[in-house]
Amino acid sequence: MTDHPHHPLSCRQLTEHSSAFLEGTLGDEIWGSFKDHLERCPPCAEYVRQMGMTVELVRRLPGDRGTCARAELVDRFRKWRSGGG
Amino acid sequence: MHDQPVHTTDRARVAALLAGDADAFGDLVDEHHPTMLRVARWYVSNDQVAEEVTQETWLAILDGLATFEGRSSLKTWMFRILANRARTRAKREGRSVPMSALDGGNDEPLDADRFDERGFWRTPPERWSTDPESLTADRELASRVMSAIDDLPERQRTVLVLRDVEGWSSEEVRNALDLSETNQRVLLHRARAKVRAAIAPQLERVR
Ligand SMILES: [Zn+2]
């Protein structure tokens, strides 16, 4: 399973490109060897699947919203308005 | 990712702001202020300076509103103003951004010892048995993800939050943070790999 010396990409190199692969920004020059490796190497396929799930989990988190700065800034906004901009 | 050819919503917002709509301004603050602090902090040395820069930026945004033409999105326009001011401030502070822009650049590649000397798996990843659906509904897991993000080196965290939490495009992140494509990609990948590693033990146990 971990012995496939003919792949031009090592497992380690594949993992380093996994993020770009998931984004669809993998360079043409390694696309072929990446896909080839992925199809033959279950551990790497699992790693890529896990990275995809990780990204999905991060994407579901609520973003930074709301702030105690609102009241103060709205106040400044009103002053900015009345100052004629 | 998605093209926004005509920023009609942005134009409506700008019109409301110019007409003195305080709620519209408050909503804009709620939406962007925390992210602005995060981006300002990328350039300057501490939270207080980031806060100052962000406050000044809001006034600069208001003063510039009348000149907003909608050629870029309002968000892009706002963060361009922020980045310019933060950069100027950082220069005044004598802080060299490019030098530190790739922190974690010297950190050990993650899981180095999981590979043999040829780069093949020595310790392959344990299978995660959970399906993606139930995974995203798991609140405990979500809080693990959040603390993993908190534990990231600051620059990796900033890129990950902007890209994956806030949903910014790679171009938006590169522009706001003055990053090359390569550095952006490296920081994002390292951040994601660390989050994966941080939640793995929990998911490997779920069987
Ligand atoms: Zn492999």
PDB file of C-alpha atoms and ligand atoms in Angstrom:
ATOM      1  CA  MET A   1       0.000   0.000   0.000  1.00  0.00           C
ATOM      2  CA  THR A   2       2.767   2.396   0.829  1.00  0.00           C
ATOM      3  CA  ASP A   3       5.083   0.958  -1.763  1.00  0.00           C
ATOM      4  CA  HIS A   4       4.636   2.532  -5.155  1.00  0.00           C
ATOM      5  CA  PRO A   5       8.046   3.705  -6.268  1.00  0.00           C
ATOM      6  CA  HIS A   6       6.911   4.429  -9.812  1.00  0.00           C
ATOM      7  CA  HIS A   7       4.797   7.416  -8.907  1.00  0.00           C
ATOM      8  CA  PRO A   8       6.502  10.659  -9.796  1.00  0.00           C
ATOM      9  CA  LEU A   9       4.754  12.271  -6.809  1.00  0.00           C
ATOM     10  CA  SER A  10       5.480  10.963  -3.349  1.00  0.00           C
ATOM     11  CA  CYS A  11       2.671  10.738  -0.796  1.00  0.00           C
ATOM     12  CA  ARG A  12       4.208  13.614   1.039  1.00  0.00           C
ATOM     13  CA  GLN A  13       4.280  15.768  -2.066  1.00  0.00           C
ATOM     14  CA  LEU A  14       0.707  14.806  -2.799  1.00  0.00           C
ATOM     15  CA  THR A  15      -0.444  15.949   0.634  1.00  0.00           C
ATOM     16  CA  GLU A  16       1.311  19.258   0.095  1.00  0.00           C
ATOM     17  CA  HIS A  17      -0.695  19.813  -3.084  1.00  0.00           C
ATOM     18  CA  SER A  18      -3.989  18.602  -1.626  1.00  0.00           C
ATOM     19  CA  SER A  19      -5.247  22.073  -0.785  1.00  0.00           C
ATOM     20  CA  ALA A  20      -4.643  23.352  -4.302  1.00  0.00           C
ATOM     21  CA  PHE A  21      -6.306  20.217  -5.681  1.00  0.00           C
ATOM     22  CA  LEU A  22      -9.430  20.847  -3.624  1.00  0.00           C
ATOM     23  CA  GLU A  23      -9.519  24.439  -4.796  1.00  0.00           C
ATOM     24  CA  GLY A  24      -9.180  23.403  -8.398  1.00  0.00           C
ATOM     25  CA  THR A  25      -5.975  25.409  -8.724  1.00  0.00           C
ATOM     26  CA  LEU A  26      -3.577  22.528  -9.140  1.00  0.00           C
ATOM     27  CA  GLY A  27      -1.066  23.310 -11.892  1.00  0.00           C
ATOM     28  CA  ASP A  28      -1.410  21.450 -15.190  1.00  0.00           C
ATOM     29  CA  GLU A  29       2.111  20.109 -14.840  1.00  0.00           C
ATOM     30  CA  ILE A  30       1.257  17.996 -11.818  1.00  0.00           C
ATOM     31  CA  TRP A  31      -2.448  17.384 -12.380  1.00  0.00           C
ATOM     32  CA  GLY A  32      -1.841  14.068 -14.161  1.00  0.00           C
ATOM     33  CA  SER A  33       0.571  12.615 -11.646  1.00  0.00           C
ATOM     34  CA  PHE A  34      -1.614  13.844  -8.784  1.00  0.00           C
ATOM     35  CA  LYS A  35      -4.727  12.102 -10.151  1.00  0.00           C
ATOM     36  CA  ASP A  36      -2.745   9.005 -11.008  1.00  0.00           C
ATOM     37  CA  HIS A  37      -1.298   8.782  -7.522  1.00  0.00           C
ATOM     38  CA  LEU A  38      -4.643   9.506  -5.898  1.00  0.00           C
ATOM     39  CA  GLU A  39      -6.382   6.700  -7.766  1.00  0.00           C
ATOM     40  CA  ARG A  40      -3.816   4.135  -6.713  1.00  0.00           C
ATOM     41  CA  CYS A  41      -3.095   5.190  -3.138  1.00  0.00           C
ATOM     42  CA  PRO A  42      -5.919   4.732  -0.610  1.00  0.00           C
ATOM     43  CA  PRO A  43      -4.091   6.528   2.249  1.00  0.00           C
ATOM     44  CA  CYS A  44      -3.614   9.611   0.087  1.00  0.00           C
ATOM     45  CA  ALA A  45      -7.218   9.425  -1.085  1.00  0.00           C
ATOM     46  CA  GLU A  46      -8.271   9.319   2.567  1.00  0.00           C
ATOM     47  CA  TYR A  47      -6.016  12.270   3.387  1.00  0.00           C
ATOM     48  CA  VAL A  48      -7.482  14.360   0.588  1.00  0.00           C
ATOM     49  CA  ARG A  49     -11.002  13.405   1.668  1.00  0.00           C
ATOM     50  CA  GLN A  50     -10.177  14.513   5.213  1.00  0.00           C
ATOM     51  CA  MET A  51      -8.766  17.814   4.005  1.00  0.00           C
ATOM     52  CA  GLY A  52     -11.974  18.380   2.074  1.00  0.00           C
ATOM     53  CA  MET A  53     -14.050  17.631   5.154  1.00  0.00           C
ATOM     54  CA  THR A  54     -11.853  19.932   7.221  1.00  0.00           C
ATOM     55  CA  VAL A  55     -12.326  22.804   4.797  1.00  0.00           C
ATOM     56  CA  GLU A  56     -16.060  22.143   4.792  1.00  0.00           C
ATOM     57  CA  LEU A  57     -16.143  22.272   8.594  1.00  0.00           C
ATOM     58  CA  VAL A  58     -14.220  25.539   8.639  1.00  0.00           C
ATOM     59  CA  ARG A  59     -16.578  26.997   6.044  1.00  0.00           C
ATOM     60  CA  ARG A  60     -19.562  26.240   8.247  1.00  0.00           C
ATOM     61  CA  LEU A  61     -18.225  28.322  11.129  1.00  0.00           C
ATOM     62  CA  PRO A  62     -19.909  31.627  11.753  1.00  0.00           C
ATOM     63  CA  GLY A  63     -17.792  34.551  10.629  1.00  0.00           C
ATOM     64  CA  ASP A  64     -16.836  37.575  12.693  1.00  0.00           C
ATOM     65  CA  ARG A  65     -19.945  39.678  12.917  1.00  0.00           C
ATOM     66  CA  GLY A  66     -21.104  42.432  15.169  1.00  0.00           C
ATOM     67  CA  THR A  67     -18.933  44.589  17.306  1.00  0.00           C
ATOM     68  CA  CYS A  68     -19.015  46.904  20.248  1.00  0.00           C
ATOM     69  CA  ALA A  69     -17.616  49.503  17.856  1.00  0.00           C
ATOM     70  CA  ARG A  70     -21.009  49.966  16.226  1.00  0.00           C
ATOM     71  CA  ALA A  71     -22.452  52.515  18.643  1.00  0.00           C
ATOM     72  CA  GLU A  72     -19.323  54.628  18.699  1.00  0.00           C
ATOM     73  CA  LEU A  73     -18.885  54.554  14.943  1.00  0.00           C
ATOM     74  CA  VAL A  74     -22.539  55.327  14.262  1.00  0.00           C
ATOM     75  CA  ASP A  75     -22.062  58.314  16.527  1.00  0.00           C
ATOM     76  CA  ARG A  76     -19.131  59.448  14.427  1.00  0.00           C
ATOM     77  CA  PHE A  77     -21.178  58.838  11.315  1.00  0.00           C
ATOM     78  CA  ARG A  78     -23.830  61.259  12.579  1.00  0.00           C
ATOM     79  CA  LYS A  79     -21.190  63.852  13.347  1.00  0.00           C
ATOM     80  CA  TRP A  80     -19.659  63.329   9.924  1.00  0.00           C
ATOM     81  CA  ARG A  81     -23.091  63.927   8.404  1.00  0.00           C
ATOM     82  CA  SER A  82     -23.849  67.044  10.371  1.00  0.00           C
ATOM     83  CA  GLY A  83     -20.365  68.346   9.679  1.00  0.00           C
ATOM     84  CA  GLY A  84     -21.414  68.423   6.055  1.00  0.00           C
ATOM     85  CA  GLY A  85     -19.148  65.502   5.056  1.00  0.00           C
TER      86      GLY A  85
ATOM     87  CA  MET B   1     -15.312  32.916  -6.940  1.00  0.00           C
ATOM     88  CA  HIS B   2     -18.577  34.381  -8.139  1.00  0.00           C
ATOM     89  CA  ASP B   3     -18.459  37.351 -10.416  1.00  0.00           C
ATOM     90  CA  GLN B   4     -20.436  40.338  -9.364  1.00  0.00           C
ATOM     91  CA  PRO B   5     -20.631  42.294 -12.588  1.00  0.00           C
ATOM     92  CA  VAL B   6     -22.799  45.121 -11.374  1.00  0.00           C
ATOM     93  CA  HIS B   7     -22.577  45.981  -7.731  1.00  0.00           C
ATOM     94  CA  THR B   8     -26.120  47.187  -7.502  1.00  0.00           C
ATOM     95  CA  THR B   9     -26.455  46.305  -3.846  1.00  0.00           C
ATOM     96  CA  ASP B  10     -23.263  48.205  -3.149  1.00  0.00           C
ATOM     97  CA  ARG B  11     -24.535  51.243  -5.010  1.00  0.00           C
ATOM     98  CA  ALA B  12     -27.788  51.147  -3.063  1.00  0.00           C
ATOM     99  CA  ARG B  13     -25.822  50.962   0.145  1.00  0.00           C
ATOM    100  CA  VAL B  14     -23.595  53.842  -0.789  1.00  0.00           C
ATOM    101  CA  ALA B  15     -26.636  55.895  -1.711  1.00  0.00           C
ATOM    102  CA  ALA B  16     -28.166  55.132   1.700  1.00  0.00           C
ATOM    103  CA  LEU B  17     -24.974  56.126   3.470  1.00  0.00           C
ATOM    104  CA  LEU B  18     -24.693  59.355   1.530  1.00  0.00           C
ATOM    105  CA  ALA B  19     -28.305  60.071   2.444  1.00  0.00           C
ATOM    106  CA  GLY B  20     -27.344  59.770   6.101  1.00  0.00           C
ATOM    107  CA  ASP B  21     -28.845  56.369   6.895  1.00  0.00           C
ATOM    108  CA  ALA B  22     -27.229  55.540  10.248  1.00  0.00           C
ATOM    109  CA  ASP B  23     -28.603  51.993  10.320  1.00  0.00           C
ATOM    110  CA  ALA B  24     -27.052  51.260   6.952  1.00  0.00           C
ATOM    111  CA  PHE B  25     -23.756  52.467   8.337  1.00  0.00           C
ATOM    112  CA  GLY B  26     -24.165  50.431  11.529  1.00  0.00           C
ATOM    113  CA  ASP B  27     -24.809  47.311   9.465  1.00  0.00           C
ATOM    114  CA  LEU B  28     -21.713  47.966   7.418  1.00  0.00           C
ATOM    115  CA  VAL B  29     -19.715  48.296  10.630  1.00  0.00           C
ATOM    116  CA  ASP B  30     -21.130  45.060  12.036  1.00  0.00           C
ATOM    117  CA  GLU B  31     -20.337  43.270   8.843  1.00  0.00           C
ATOM    118  CA  HIS B  32     -16.795  44.460   8.284  1.00  0.00           C
ATOM    119  CA  HIS B  33     -15.257  45.942  11.410  1.00  0.00           C
ATOM    120  CA  PRO B  34     -13.971  42.667  12.933  1.00  0.00           C
ATOM    121  CA  THR B  35     -12.436  41.615   9.624  1.00  0.00           C
ATOM    122  CA  MET B  36     -10.933  45.062   9.176  1.00  0.00           C
ATOM    123  CA  LEU B  37      -9.252  44.737  12.573  1.00  0.00           C
ATOM    124  CA  ARG B  38      -7.903  41.378  11.504  1.00  0.00           C
ATOM    125  CA  VAL B  39      -6.500  42.761   8.268  1.00  0.00           C
ATOM    126  CA  ALA B  40      -5.080  45.872   9.971  1.00  0.00           C
ATOM    127  CA  ARG B  41      -3.412  43.637  12.540  1.00  0.00           C
ATOM    128  CA  TRP B  42      -1.679  41.844   9.696  1.00  0.00           C
ATOM    129  CA  TYR B  43       0.316  45.006   9.043  1.00  0.00           C
ATOM    130  CA  VAL B  44       0.750  46.704  12.394  1.00  0.00           C
ATOM    131  CA  SER B  45       2.402  45.549  15.560  1.00  0.00           C
ATOM    132  CA  ASN B  46      -0.417  45.402  18.065  1.00  0.00           C
ATOM    133  CA  ASP B  47      -4.168  45.370  18.579  1.00  0.00           C
ATOM    134  CA  GLN B  48      -4.359  48.946  19.725  1.00  0.00           C
ATOM    135  CA  VAL B  49      -2.690  50.312  16.618  1.00  0.00           C
ATOM    136  CA  ALA B  50      -4.929  48.059  14.504  1.00  0.00           C
ATOM    137  CA  GLU B  51      -7.940  49.553  16.243  1.00  0.00           C
ATOM    138  CA  GLU B  52      -6.690  53.100  15.571  1.00  0.00           C
ATOM    139  CA  VAL B  53      -6.000  52.370  11.928  1.00  0.00           C
ATOM    140  CA  THR B  54      -9.436  50.805  11.520  1.00  0.00           C
ATOM    141  CA  GLN B  55     -11.180  53.762  13.146  1.00  0.00           C
ATOM    142  CA  GLU B  56      -9.316  56.190  10.887  1.00  0.00           C
ATOM    143  CA  THR B  57     -10.206  54.016   7.922  1.00  0.00           C
ATOM    144  CA  TRP B  58     -13.914  54.309   8.640  1.00  0.00           C
ATOM    145  CA  LEU B  59     -13.638  58.072   8.471  1.00  0.00           C
ATOM    146  CA  ALA B  60     -11.586  57.830   5.280  1.00  0.00           C
ATOM    147  CA  ILE B  61     -14.262  55.551   3.832  1.00  0.00           C
ATOM    148  CA  LEU B  62     -16.965  58.068   4.680  1.00  0.00           C
ATOM    149  CA  ASP B  63     -14.964  60.902   3.194  1.00  0.00           C
ATOM    150  CA  GLY B  64     -14.354  58.910   0.044  1.00  0.00           C
ATOM    151  CA  LEU B  65     -17.889  57.538  -0.376  1.00  0.00           C
ATOM    152  CA  ALA B  66     -18.951  60.171  -2.856  1.00  0.00           C
ATOM    153  CA  THR B  67     -16.132  59.039  -5.137  1.00  0.00           C
ATOM    154  CA  PHE B  68     -17.071  55.347  -5.005  1.00  0.00           C
ATOM    155  CA  GLU B  69     -17.958  54.348  -8.536  1.00  0.00           C
ATOM    156  CA  GLY B  70     -18.691  50.670  -8.120  1.00  0.00           C
ATOM    157  CA  ARG B  71     -15.943  49.502 -10.416  1.00  0.00           C
ATOM    158  CA  SER B  72     -14.851  47.131  -7.678  1.00  0.00           C
ATOM    159  CA  SER B  73     -17.073  45.840  -4.920  1.00  0.00           C
ATOM    160  CA  LEU B  74     -17.593  48.115  -1.940  1.00  0.00           C
ATOM    161  CA  LYS B  75     -15.775  45.543   0.168  1.00  0.00           C
ATOM    162  CA  THR B  76     -12.722  45.513  -2.101  1.00  0.00           C
ATOM    163  CA  TRP B  77     -12.712  49.297  -2.176  1.00  0.00           C
ATOM    164  CA  MET B  78     -12.960  49.544   1.615  1.00  0.00           C
ATOM    165  CA  PHE B  79     -10.210  47.043   2.247  1.00  0.00           C
ATOM    166  CA  ARG B  80      -7.957  48.778  -0.263  1.00  0.00           C
ATOM    167  CA  ILE B  81      -8.276  51.952   1.783  1.00  0.00           C
ATOM    168  CA  LEU B  82      -7.640  49.986   4.959  1.00  0.00           C
ATOM    169  CA  ALA B  83      -4.570  48.205   3.593  1.00  0.00           C
ATOM    170  CA  ASN B  84      -3.094  51.476   2.343  1.00  0.00           C
ATOM    171  CA  ARG B  85      -3.507  53.133   5.718  1.00  0.00           C
ATOM    172  CA  ALA B  86      -2.245  50.113   7.618  1.00  0.00           C
ATOM    173  CA  ARG B  87       0.789  49.864   5.350  1.00  0.00           C
ATOM    174  CA  THR B  88       1.590  53.536   5.861  1.00  0.00           C
ATOM    175  CA  ARG B  89       1.228  53.138   9.592  1.00  0.00           C
ATOM    176  CA  ALA B  90       3.435  50.046   9.610  1.00  0.00           C
ATOM    177  CA  LYS B  91       6.114  51.918   7.697  1.00  0.00           C
ATOM    178  CA  ARG B  92       5.992  54.732  10.214  1.00  0.00           C
ATOM    179  CA  GLU B  93       6.393  52.147  12.939  1.00  0.00           C
ATOM    180  CA  GLY B  94       9.392  50.762  11.114  1.00  0.00           C
ATOM    181  CA  ARG B  95       7.705  47.421  10.776  1.00  0.00           C
ATOM    182  CA  SER B  96       8.765  45.517   7.724  1.00  0.00           C
ATOM    183  CA  VAL B  97       5.797  43.569   6.489  1.00  0.00           C
ATOM    184  CA  PRO B  98       7.320  41.503   3.683  1.00  0.00           C
ATOM    185  CA  MET B  99       9.951  40.060   5.990  1.00  0.00           C
ATOM    186  CA  SER B 100       7.376  38.679   8.360  1.00  0.00           C
ATOM    187  CA  ALA B 101       4.729  37.922   5.796  1.00  0.00           C
ATOM    188  CA  LEU B 102       5.508  34.237   5.757  1.00  0.00           C
ATOM    189  CA  ASP B 103       5.714  33.376   9.412  1.00  0.00           C
ATOM    190  CA  GLY B 104       5.529  29.709   9.895  1.00  0.00           C
ATOM    191  CA  GLY B 105       7.709  29.633   6.800  1.00  0.00           C
ATOM    192  CA  ASN B 106      10.351  28.012   8.910  1.00  0.00           C
ATOM    193  CA  ASP B 107       8.082  25.680  10.805  1.00  0.00           C
ATOM    194  CA  GLU B 108       8.523  21.969  10.332  1.00  0.00           C
ATOM    195  CA  PRO B 109       6.399  20.482   7.616  1.00  0.00           C
ATOM    196  CA  LEU B 110       3.462  18.937   9.394  1.00  0.00           C
ATOM    197  CA  ASP B 111       3.554  15.219  10.078  1.00  0.00           C
ATOM    198  CA  ALA B 112       7.091  14.933   8.721  1.00  0.00           C
ATOM    199  CA  ASP B 113       7.681  11.707  10.607  1.00  0.00           C
ATOM    200  CA  ARG B 114       4.595  10.104   9.118  1.00  0.00           C
ATOM    201  CA  PHE B 115       6.504   9.705   5.869  1.00  0.00           C
ATOM    202  CA  ASP B 116       9.533   7.571   5.131  1.00  0.00           C
ATOM    203  CA  GLU B 117      12.685   8.942   3.558  1.00  0.00           C
ATOM    204  CA  ARG B 118      11.207   8.543   0.067  1.00  0.00           C
ATOM    205  CA  GLY B 119       8.110  10.465   1.080  1.00  0.00           C
ATOM    206  CA  PHE B 120       5.675   7.554   1.244  1.00  0.00           C
ATOM    207  CA  TRP B 121       3.350   7.001   4.162  1.00  0.00           C
ATOM    208  CA  ARG B 122       4.929   5.365   7.161  1.00  0.00           C
ATOM    209  CA  THR B 123       1.903   6.089   9.308  1.00  0.00           C
ATOM    210  CA  PRO B 124      -1.070   6.479   6.951  1.00  0.00           C
ATOM    211  CA  PRO B 125      -4.012   8.560   8.150  1.00  0.00           C
ATOM    212  CA  GLU B 126      -6.556   6.592  10.164  1.00  0.00           C
ATOM    213  CA  ARG B 127      -9.836   6.450   8.376  1.00  0.00           C
ATOM    214  CA  TRP B 128     -12.497   8.957   9.428  1.00  0.00           C
ATOM    215  CA  SER B 129     -15.637   6.916   9.481  1.00  0.00           C
ATOM    216  CA  THR B 130     -18.085   9.761   9.863  1.00  0.00           C
ATOM    217  CA  ASP B 131     -19.949  10.966   6.834  1.00  0.00           C
ATOM    218  CA  PRO B 132     -19.701  14.654   5.943  1.00  0.00           C
ATOM    219  CA  GLU B 133     -23.369  15.316   6.734  1.00  0.00           C
ATOM    220  CA  SER B 134     -23.283  14.291  10.370  1.00  0.00           C
ATOM    221  CA  LEU B 135     -19.867  15.865  10.675  1.00  0.00           C
ATOM    222  CA  THR B 136     -21.081  19.351   9.934  1.00  0.00           C
ATOM    223  CA  ALA B 137     -23.939  18.975  12.407  1.00  0.00           C
ATOM    224  CA  ASP B 138     -21.535  18.118  15.236  1.00  0.00           C
ATOM    225  CA  ARG B 139     -21.255  21.097  17.566  1.00  0.00           C
ATOM    226  CA  GLU B 140     -18.494  19.711  19.694  1.00  0.00           C
ATOM    227  CA  LEU B 141     -16.472  19.196  16.572  1.00  0.00           C
ATOM    228  CA  ALA B 142     -17.177  22.756  15.461  1.00  0.00           C
ATOM    229  CA  SER B 143     -15.788  24.054  18.724  1.00  0.00           C
ATOM    230  CA  ARG B 144     -12.701  21.868  18.241  1.00  0.00           C
ATOM    231  CA  VAL B 145     -12.247  23.396  14.826  1.00  0.00           C
ATOM    232  CA  MET B 146     -12.515  26.867  16.329  1.00  0.00           C
ATOM    233  CA  SER B 147      -9.899  26.202  18.953  1.00  0.00           C
ATOM    234  CA  ALA B 148      -7.625  24.651  16.336  1.00  0.00           C
ATOM    235  CA  ILE B 149      -7.946  27.896  14.368  1.00  0.00           C
ATOM    236  CA  ASP B 150      -7.184  29.926  17.490  1.00  0.00           C
ATOM    237  CA  ASP B 151      -4.009  27.912  17.967  1.00  0.00           C
ATOM    238  CA  LEU B 152      -2.681  28.613  14.476  1.00  0.00           C
ATOM    239  CA  PRO B 153       0.261  30.972  13.947  1.00  0.00           C
ATOM    240  CA  GLU B 154      -1.258  34.381  13.400  1.00  0.00           C
ATOM    241  CA  ARG B 155      -0.581  34.767   9.682  1.00  0.00           C
ATOM    242  CA  GLN B 156      -1.840  31.309   8.851  1.00  0.00           C
ATOM    243  CA  ARG B 157      -4.937  32.026  10.895  1.00  0.00           C
ATOM    244  CA  THR B 158      -5.603  35.306   9.112  1.00  0.00           C
ATOM    245  CA  VAL B 159      -5.408  33.700   5.679  1.00  0.00           C
ATOM    246  CA  LEU B 160      -7.540  30.716   6.707  1.00  0.00           C
ATOM    247  CA  VAL B 161     -10.236  32.870   8.286  1.00  0.00           C
ATOM    248  CA  LEU B 162     -10.457  35.207   5.306  1.00  0.00           C
ATOM    249  CA  ARG B 163     -10.471  32.408   2.744  1.00  0.00           C
ATOM    250  CA  ASP B 164     -12.478  29.670   4.401  1.00  0.00           C
ATOM    251  CA  VAL B 165     -14.582  31.345   7.084  1.00  0.00           C
ATOM    252  CA  GLU B 166     -15.277  34.662   5.395  1.00  0.00           C
ATOM    253  CA  GLY B 167     -15.268  33.126   1.943  1.00  0.00           C
ATOM    254  CA  TRP B 168     -12.922  35.636   0.328  1.00  0.00           C
ATOM    255  CA  SER B 169     -11.392  34.762  -3.022  1.00  0.00           C
ATOM    256  CA  SER B 170      -7.692  34.163  -3.286  1.00  0.00           C
ATOM    257  CA  GLU B 171      -7.381  37.444  -5.190  1.00  0.00           C
ATOM    258  CA  GLU B 172      -9.184  39.408  -2.488  1.00  0.00           C
ATOM    259  CA  VAL B 173      -6.900  37.950   0.154  1.00  0.00           C
ATOM    260  CA  ARG B 174      -3.763  38.602  -1.884  1.00  0.00           C
ATOM    261  CA  ASN B 175      -4.740  42.214  -2.425  1.00  0.00           C
ATOM    262  CA  ALA B 176      -5.767  42.937   1.136  1.00  0.00           C
ATOM    263  CA  LEU B 177      -2.717  41.254   2.633  1.00  0.00           C
ATOM    264  CA  ASP B 178      -0.087  42.069   0.021  1.00  0.00           C
ATOM    265  CA  LEU B 179       0.671  38.408  -0.493  1.00  0.00           C
ATOM    266  CA  SER B 180       2.012  36.615  -3.523  1.00  0.00           C
ATOM    267  CA  GLU B 181      -0.050  33.760  -4.897  1.00  0.00           C
ATOM    268  CA  THR B 182       2.513  31.267  -3.632  1.00  0.00           C
ATOM    269  CA  ASN B 183       2.666  32.646  -0.113  1.00  0.00           C
ATOM    270  CA  GLN B 184      -1.082  32.798   0.118  1.00  0.00           C
ATOM    271  CA  ARG B 185      -1.341  29.191  -0.986  1.00  0.00           C
ATOM    272  CA  VAL B 186       1.362  27.989   1.404  1.00  0.00           C
ATOM    273  CA  LEU B 187      -0.117  29.773   4.402  1.00  0.00           C
ATOM    274  CA  LEU B 188      -3.606  28.505   3.611  1.00  0.00           C
ATOM    275  CA  HIS B 189      -2.460  24.942   3.088  1.00  0.00           C
ATOM    276  CA  ARG B 190      -0.434  24.852   6.295  1.00  0.00           C
ATOM    277  CA  ALA B 191      -3.360  26.257   8.228  1.00  0.00           C
ATOM    278  CA  ARG B 192      -5.790  23.698   6.822  1.00  0.00           C
ATOM    279  CA  ALA B 193      -3.369  20.829   7.387  1.00  0.00           C
ATOM    280  CA  LYS B 194      -2.980  21.854  11.027  1.00  0.00           C
ATOM    281  CA  VAL B 195      -6.713  22.055  11.565  1.00  0.00           C
ATOM    282  CA  ARG B 196      -7.095  18.615   9.989  1.00  0.00           C
ATOM    283  CA  ALA B 197      -4.441  17.193  12.285  1.00  0.00           C
ATOM    284  CA  ALA B 198      -6.026  18.845  15.329  1.00  0.00           C
ATOM    285  CA  ILE B 199      -9.444  17.296  14.802  1.00  0.00           C
ATOM    286  CA  ALA B 200      -8.208  13.934  13.521  1.00  0.00           C
ATOM    287  CA  PRO B 201      -7.909  12.198  16.932  1.00  0.00           C
ATOM    288  CA  GLN B 202     -11.553  12.829  17.648  1.00  0.00           C
ATOM    289  CA  LEU B 203     -12.740  11.586  14.278  1.00  0.00           C
ATOM    290  CA  GLU B 204     -10.563   8.512  14.348  1.00  0.00           C
ATOM    291  CA  ARG B 205     -12.178   7.507  17.620  1.00  0.00           C
ATOM    292  CA  VAL B 206     -15.698   7.864  16.263  1.00  0.00           C
ATOM    293  CA  ARG B 207     -16.485   4.462  14.926  1.00  0.00           C
TER     294      ARG B 207
HETATM  295 ZN    ZN C   1       0.170   8.206  -1.609  1.00  0.00          ZN
END
